[in-house]
mmCIF file of C-alpha atoms in Angstrom:
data_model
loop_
_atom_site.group_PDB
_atom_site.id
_atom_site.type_symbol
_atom_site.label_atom_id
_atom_site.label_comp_id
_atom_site.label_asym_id
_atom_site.label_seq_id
_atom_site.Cartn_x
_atom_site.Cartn_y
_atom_site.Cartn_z
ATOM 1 C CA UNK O 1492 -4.243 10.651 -53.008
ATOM 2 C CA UNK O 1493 -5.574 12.997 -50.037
ATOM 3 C CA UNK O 1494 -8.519 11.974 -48.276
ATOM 4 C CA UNK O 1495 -10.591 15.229 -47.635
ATOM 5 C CA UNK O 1496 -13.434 14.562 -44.633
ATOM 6 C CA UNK O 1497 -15.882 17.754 -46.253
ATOM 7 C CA UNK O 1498 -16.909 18.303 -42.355
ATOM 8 C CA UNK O 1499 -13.696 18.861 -41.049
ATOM 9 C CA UNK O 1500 -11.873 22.028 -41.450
ATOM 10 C CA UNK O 1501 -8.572 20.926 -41.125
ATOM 11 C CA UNK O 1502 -9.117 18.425 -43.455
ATOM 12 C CA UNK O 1503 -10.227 21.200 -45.814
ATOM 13 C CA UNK O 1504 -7.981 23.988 -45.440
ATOM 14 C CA UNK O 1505 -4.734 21.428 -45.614
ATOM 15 C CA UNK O 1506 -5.849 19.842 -49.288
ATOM 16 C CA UNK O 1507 -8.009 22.834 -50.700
ATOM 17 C CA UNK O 1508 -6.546 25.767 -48.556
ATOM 18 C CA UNK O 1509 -7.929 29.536 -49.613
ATOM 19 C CA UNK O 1510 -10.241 27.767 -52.370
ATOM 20 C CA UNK O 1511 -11.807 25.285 -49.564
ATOM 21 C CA UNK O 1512 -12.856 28.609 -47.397
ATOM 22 C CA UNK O 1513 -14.515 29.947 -51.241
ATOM 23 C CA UNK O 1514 -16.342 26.847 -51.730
ATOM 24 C CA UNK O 1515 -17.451 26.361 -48.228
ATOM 25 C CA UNK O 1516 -18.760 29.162 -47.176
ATOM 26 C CA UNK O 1517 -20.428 29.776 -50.726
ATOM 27 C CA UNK O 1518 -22.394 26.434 -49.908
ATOM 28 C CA UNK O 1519 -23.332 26.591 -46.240
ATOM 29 C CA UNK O 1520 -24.134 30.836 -46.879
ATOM 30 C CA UNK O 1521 -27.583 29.603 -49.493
ATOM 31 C CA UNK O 1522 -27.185 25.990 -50.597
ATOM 32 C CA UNK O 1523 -29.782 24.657 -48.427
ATOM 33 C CA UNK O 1524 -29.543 20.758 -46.588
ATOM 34 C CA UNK O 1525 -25.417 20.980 -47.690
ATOM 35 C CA UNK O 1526 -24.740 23.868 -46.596
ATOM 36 C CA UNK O 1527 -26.076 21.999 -42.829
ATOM 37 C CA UNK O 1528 -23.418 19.679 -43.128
ATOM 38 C CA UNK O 1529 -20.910 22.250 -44.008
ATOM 39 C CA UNK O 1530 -18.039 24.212 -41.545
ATOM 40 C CA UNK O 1531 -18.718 27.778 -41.322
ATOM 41 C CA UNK O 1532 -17.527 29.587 -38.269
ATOM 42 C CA UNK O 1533 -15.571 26.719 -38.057
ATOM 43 C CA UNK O 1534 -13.309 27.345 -41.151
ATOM 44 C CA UNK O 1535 -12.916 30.327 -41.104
ATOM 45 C CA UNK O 1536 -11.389 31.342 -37.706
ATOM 46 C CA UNK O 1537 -8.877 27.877 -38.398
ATOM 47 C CA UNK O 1538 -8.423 29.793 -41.961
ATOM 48 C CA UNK O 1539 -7.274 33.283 -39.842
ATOM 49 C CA UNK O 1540 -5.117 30.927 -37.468
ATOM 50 C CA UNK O 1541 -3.162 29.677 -40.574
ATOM 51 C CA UNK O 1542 -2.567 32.701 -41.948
ATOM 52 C CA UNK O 1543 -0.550 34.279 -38.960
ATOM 53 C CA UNK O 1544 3.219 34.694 -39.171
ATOM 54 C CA UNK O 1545 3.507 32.781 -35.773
ATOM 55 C CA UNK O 1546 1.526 30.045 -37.526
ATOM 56 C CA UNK O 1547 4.292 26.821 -38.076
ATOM 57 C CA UNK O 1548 1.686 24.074 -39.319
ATOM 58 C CA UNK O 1549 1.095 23.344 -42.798
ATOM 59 C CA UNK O 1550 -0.889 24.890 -44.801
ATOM 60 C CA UNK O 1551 0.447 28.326 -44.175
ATOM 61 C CA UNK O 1552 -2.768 30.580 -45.969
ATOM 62 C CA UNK O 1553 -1.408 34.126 -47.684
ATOM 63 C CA UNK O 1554 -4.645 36.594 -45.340
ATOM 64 C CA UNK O 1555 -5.713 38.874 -48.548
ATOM 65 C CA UNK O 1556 -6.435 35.553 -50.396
ATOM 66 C CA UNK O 1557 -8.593 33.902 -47.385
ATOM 67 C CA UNK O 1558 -10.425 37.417 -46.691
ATOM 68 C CA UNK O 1559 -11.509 37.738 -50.755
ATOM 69 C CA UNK O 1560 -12.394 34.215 -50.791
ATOM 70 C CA UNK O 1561 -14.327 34.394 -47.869
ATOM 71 C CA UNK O 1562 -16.093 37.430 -48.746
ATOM 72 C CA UNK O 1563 -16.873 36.259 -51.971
ATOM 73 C CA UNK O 1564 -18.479 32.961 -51.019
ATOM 74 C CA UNK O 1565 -20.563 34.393 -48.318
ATOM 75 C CA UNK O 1566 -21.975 36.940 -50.410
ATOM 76 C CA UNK O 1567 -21.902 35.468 -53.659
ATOM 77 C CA UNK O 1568 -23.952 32.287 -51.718
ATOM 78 C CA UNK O 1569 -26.347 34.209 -50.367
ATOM 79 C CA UNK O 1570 -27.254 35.655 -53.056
ATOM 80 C CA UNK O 1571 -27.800 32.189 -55.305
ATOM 81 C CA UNK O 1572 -29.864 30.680 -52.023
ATOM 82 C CA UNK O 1573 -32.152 34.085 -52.542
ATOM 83 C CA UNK O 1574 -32.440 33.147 -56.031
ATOM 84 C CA UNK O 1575 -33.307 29.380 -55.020
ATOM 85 C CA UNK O 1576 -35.694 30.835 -52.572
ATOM 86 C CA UNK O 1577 -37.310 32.899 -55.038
ATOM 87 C CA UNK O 1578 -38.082 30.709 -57.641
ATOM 88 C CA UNK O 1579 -39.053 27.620 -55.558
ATOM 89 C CA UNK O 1580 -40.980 29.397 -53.049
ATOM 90 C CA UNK O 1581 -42.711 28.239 -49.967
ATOM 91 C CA UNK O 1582 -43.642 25.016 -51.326
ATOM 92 C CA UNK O 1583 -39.409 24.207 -51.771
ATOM 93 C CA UNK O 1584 -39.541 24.893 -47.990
ATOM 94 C CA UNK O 1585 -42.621 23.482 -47.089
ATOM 95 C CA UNK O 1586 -40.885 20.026 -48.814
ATOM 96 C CA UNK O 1587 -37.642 19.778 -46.179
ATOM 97 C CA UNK O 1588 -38.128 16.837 -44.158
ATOM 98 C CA UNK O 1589 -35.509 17.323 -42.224
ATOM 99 C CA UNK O 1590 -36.510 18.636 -38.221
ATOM 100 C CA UNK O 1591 -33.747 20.816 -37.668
ATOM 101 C CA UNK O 1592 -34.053 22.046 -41.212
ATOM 102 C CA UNK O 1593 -37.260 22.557 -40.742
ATOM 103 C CA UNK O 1594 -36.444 24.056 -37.035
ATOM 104 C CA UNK O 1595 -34.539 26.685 -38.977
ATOM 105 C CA UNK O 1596 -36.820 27.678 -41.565
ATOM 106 C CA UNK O 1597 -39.145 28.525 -39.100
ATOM 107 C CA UNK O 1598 -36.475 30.730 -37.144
ATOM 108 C CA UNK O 1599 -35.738 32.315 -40.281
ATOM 109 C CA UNK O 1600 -39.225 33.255 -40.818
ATOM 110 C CA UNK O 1601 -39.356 34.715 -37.383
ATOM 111 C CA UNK O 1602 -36.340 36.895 -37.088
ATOM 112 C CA UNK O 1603 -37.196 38.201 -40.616
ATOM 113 C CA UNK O 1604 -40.812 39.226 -39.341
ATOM 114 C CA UNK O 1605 -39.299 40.106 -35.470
ATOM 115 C CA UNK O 1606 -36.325 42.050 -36.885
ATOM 116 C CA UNK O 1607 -36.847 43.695 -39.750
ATOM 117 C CA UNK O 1608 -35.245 42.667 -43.071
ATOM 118 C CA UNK O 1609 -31.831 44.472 -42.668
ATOM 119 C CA UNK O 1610 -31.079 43.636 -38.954
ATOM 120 C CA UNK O 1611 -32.415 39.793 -39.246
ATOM 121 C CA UNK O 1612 -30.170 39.791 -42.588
ATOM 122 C CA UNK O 1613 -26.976 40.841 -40.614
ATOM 123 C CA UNK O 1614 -27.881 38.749 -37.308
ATOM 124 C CA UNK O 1615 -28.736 35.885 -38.883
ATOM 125 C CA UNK O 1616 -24.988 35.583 -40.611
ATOM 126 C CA UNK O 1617 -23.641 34.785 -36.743
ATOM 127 C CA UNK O 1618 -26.274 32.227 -35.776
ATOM 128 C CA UNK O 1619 -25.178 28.786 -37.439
ATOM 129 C CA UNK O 1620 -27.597 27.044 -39.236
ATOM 130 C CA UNK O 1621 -29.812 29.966 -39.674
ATOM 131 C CA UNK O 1622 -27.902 31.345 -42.302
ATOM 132 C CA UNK O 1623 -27.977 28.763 -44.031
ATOM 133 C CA UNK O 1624 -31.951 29.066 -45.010
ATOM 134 C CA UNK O 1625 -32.472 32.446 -44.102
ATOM 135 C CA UNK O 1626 -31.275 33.806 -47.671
ATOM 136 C CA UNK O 1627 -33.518 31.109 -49.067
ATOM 137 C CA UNK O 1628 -36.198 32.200 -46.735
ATOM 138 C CA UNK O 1629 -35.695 35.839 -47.779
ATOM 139 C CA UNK O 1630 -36.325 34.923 -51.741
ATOM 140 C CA UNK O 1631 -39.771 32.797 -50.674
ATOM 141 C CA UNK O 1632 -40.736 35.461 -48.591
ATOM 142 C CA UNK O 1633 -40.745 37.700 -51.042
ATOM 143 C CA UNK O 1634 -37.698 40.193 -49.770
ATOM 144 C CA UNK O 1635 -37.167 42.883 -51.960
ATOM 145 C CA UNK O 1636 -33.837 42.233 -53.962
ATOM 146 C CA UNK O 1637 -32.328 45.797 -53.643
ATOM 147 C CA UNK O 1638 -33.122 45.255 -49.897
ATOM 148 C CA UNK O 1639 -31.675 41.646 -49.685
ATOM 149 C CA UNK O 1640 -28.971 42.556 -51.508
ATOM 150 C CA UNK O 1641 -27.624 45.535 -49.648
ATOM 151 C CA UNK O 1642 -28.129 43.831 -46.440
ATOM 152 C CA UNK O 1643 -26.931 40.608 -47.158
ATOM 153 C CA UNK O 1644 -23.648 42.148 -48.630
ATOM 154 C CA UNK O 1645 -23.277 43.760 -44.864
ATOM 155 C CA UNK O 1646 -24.044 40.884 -43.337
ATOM 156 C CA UNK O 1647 -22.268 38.797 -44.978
ATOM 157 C CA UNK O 1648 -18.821 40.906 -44.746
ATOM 158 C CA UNK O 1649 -19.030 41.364 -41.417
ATOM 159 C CA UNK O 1650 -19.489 37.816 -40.181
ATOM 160 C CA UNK O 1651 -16.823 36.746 -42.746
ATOM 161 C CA UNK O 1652 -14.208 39.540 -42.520
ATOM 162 C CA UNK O 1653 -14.458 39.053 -38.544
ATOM 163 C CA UNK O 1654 -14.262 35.300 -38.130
ATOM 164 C CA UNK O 1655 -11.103 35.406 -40.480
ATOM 165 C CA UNK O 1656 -9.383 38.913 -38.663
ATOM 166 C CA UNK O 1657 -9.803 37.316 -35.516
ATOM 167 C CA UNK O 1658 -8.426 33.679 -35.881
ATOM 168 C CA UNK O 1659 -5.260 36.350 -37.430
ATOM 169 C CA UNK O 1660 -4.818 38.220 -34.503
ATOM 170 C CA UNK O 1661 -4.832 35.483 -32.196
ATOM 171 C CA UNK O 1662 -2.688 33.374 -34.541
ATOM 172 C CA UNK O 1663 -0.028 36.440 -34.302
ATOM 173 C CA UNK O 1664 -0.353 36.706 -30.685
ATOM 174 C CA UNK O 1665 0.662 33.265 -29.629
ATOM 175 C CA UNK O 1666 3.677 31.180 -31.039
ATOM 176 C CA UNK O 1667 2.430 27.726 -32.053
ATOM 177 C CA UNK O 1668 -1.381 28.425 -31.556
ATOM 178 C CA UNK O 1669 -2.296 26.135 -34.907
ATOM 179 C CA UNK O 1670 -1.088 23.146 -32.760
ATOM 180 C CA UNK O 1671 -4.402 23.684 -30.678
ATOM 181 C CA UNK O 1672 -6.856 24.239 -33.991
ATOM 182 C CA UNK O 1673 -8.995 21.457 -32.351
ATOM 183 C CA UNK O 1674 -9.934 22.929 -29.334
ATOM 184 C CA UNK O 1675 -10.293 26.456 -30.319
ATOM 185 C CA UNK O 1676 -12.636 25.157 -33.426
ATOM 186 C CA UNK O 1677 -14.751 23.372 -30.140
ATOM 187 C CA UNK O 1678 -14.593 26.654 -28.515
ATOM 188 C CA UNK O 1679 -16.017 28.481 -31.615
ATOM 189 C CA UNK O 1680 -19.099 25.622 -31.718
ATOM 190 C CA UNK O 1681 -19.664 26.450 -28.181
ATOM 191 C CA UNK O 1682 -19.640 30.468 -29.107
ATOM 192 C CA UNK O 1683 -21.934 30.215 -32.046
ATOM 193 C CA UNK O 1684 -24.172 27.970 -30.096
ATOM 194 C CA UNK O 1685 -25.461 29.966 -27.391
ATOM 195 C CA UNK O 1686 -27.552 32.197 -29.846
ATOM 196 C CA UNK O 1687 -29.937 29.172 -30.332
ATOM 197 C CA UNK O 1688 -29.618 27.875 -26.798
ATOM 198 C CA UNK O 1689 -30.863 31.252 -25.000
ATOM 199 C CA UNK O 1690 -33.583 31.164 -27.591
ATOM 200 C CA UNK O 1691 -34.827 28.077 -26.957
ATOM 201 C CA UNK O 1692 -34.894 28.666 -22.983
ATOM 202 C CA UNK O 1693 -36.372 31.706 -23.257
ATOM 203 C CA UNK O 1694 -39.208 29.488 -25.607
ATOM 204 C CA UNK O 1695 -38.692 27.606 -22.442
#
């Protein structure tokens, strides 16, 4: 029997492999509170790593099948937290208890009204967290779906395709880079990090 830690993407990727990056990034991409706890950035340039023909660790992931997975989750769970969003409202916001949830729903609200719907939709997919209640923001908010849709479809192939294409190239570029998955996945926290940390010195 495999033991499968749901936070760790190595864990993941070895037991689940192209399926793990589908589920994953359909749940942290709308489901909100799981999709916090959830590897998103995280899995998917790991995912791109694996896939390389330099790549000697096990799972070795076929790329076409990690890039239509990927794509499908992130869109296809963005669209379903809209849908949550929509239906529950403010009040299924308004009932989070948890402070960086919370944090976020609030950030979500303001890049929405700062941005615009289409650029917060697409900026928001590269800020972790954020994404993760910003579609369900976008449905309480009352974001037109034609509008949601088209942007988060953009958004949402972009942050995906790129994550995935670039753990690939860098997989093909070095012999045995999946033997250092660890610390490039701490590098990638680091990366997707500094979004939040210049905004909250610039609060500051």
């Amino acid at each position: 029997m495999i033991a499968v830690n749901p936070t760790d993407s190595a864990s993941l990727l070895a037991a689940f492999g192209a399926l793990a990056v589908l589920v994953v990034i359909f749940a942290e991409s709308g489901l909100l509170v799981v999709g916090f706890f959830l590897p998103g950035d995280t899995l998917l340039f790991p995912a791109g790593v694996l896939c390389a023909a330099n790549a000697d660790r096990a799972p070795r992931l076929e790329l076409w099948q990690v890039l239509v997975c990927a794509a499908v989750g992130a869109v296809v769970g963005a669209q379903v937290g809209y849908l949550i969003g929509r239906h529950g409202g403010r009040p299924l916001l308004a009932r989070t208890t948890r402070p960086r949830v919370r944090a976020a729903v609030v950030r979500a609200e303001l890049l929405l009204a700062r941005y615009g719907y289409g650029k917060a939709l697409v900026i928001g997919r590269f800020v972790p967290l954020l994404r993760t209640v910003l579609h369900p923001a976008a449905g309480a908010l009352g974001v037109p779906v034609r509008t949601f849709t088209l942007w988060q479809i953009v958004g949402g192939v972009l942050w995906s395709q790129s994550f995935v294409l670039a753990g690939y190239a860098l997989g093909s570029s070095f012999s045995g880079i999946d033997h250092y998955l660890l610390p490039l996945v701490g590098v990638i926290v680091v990366l997707s990090l500094l979004p939040l940390l210049a905004q909250a010195r610039r609060r500051r």
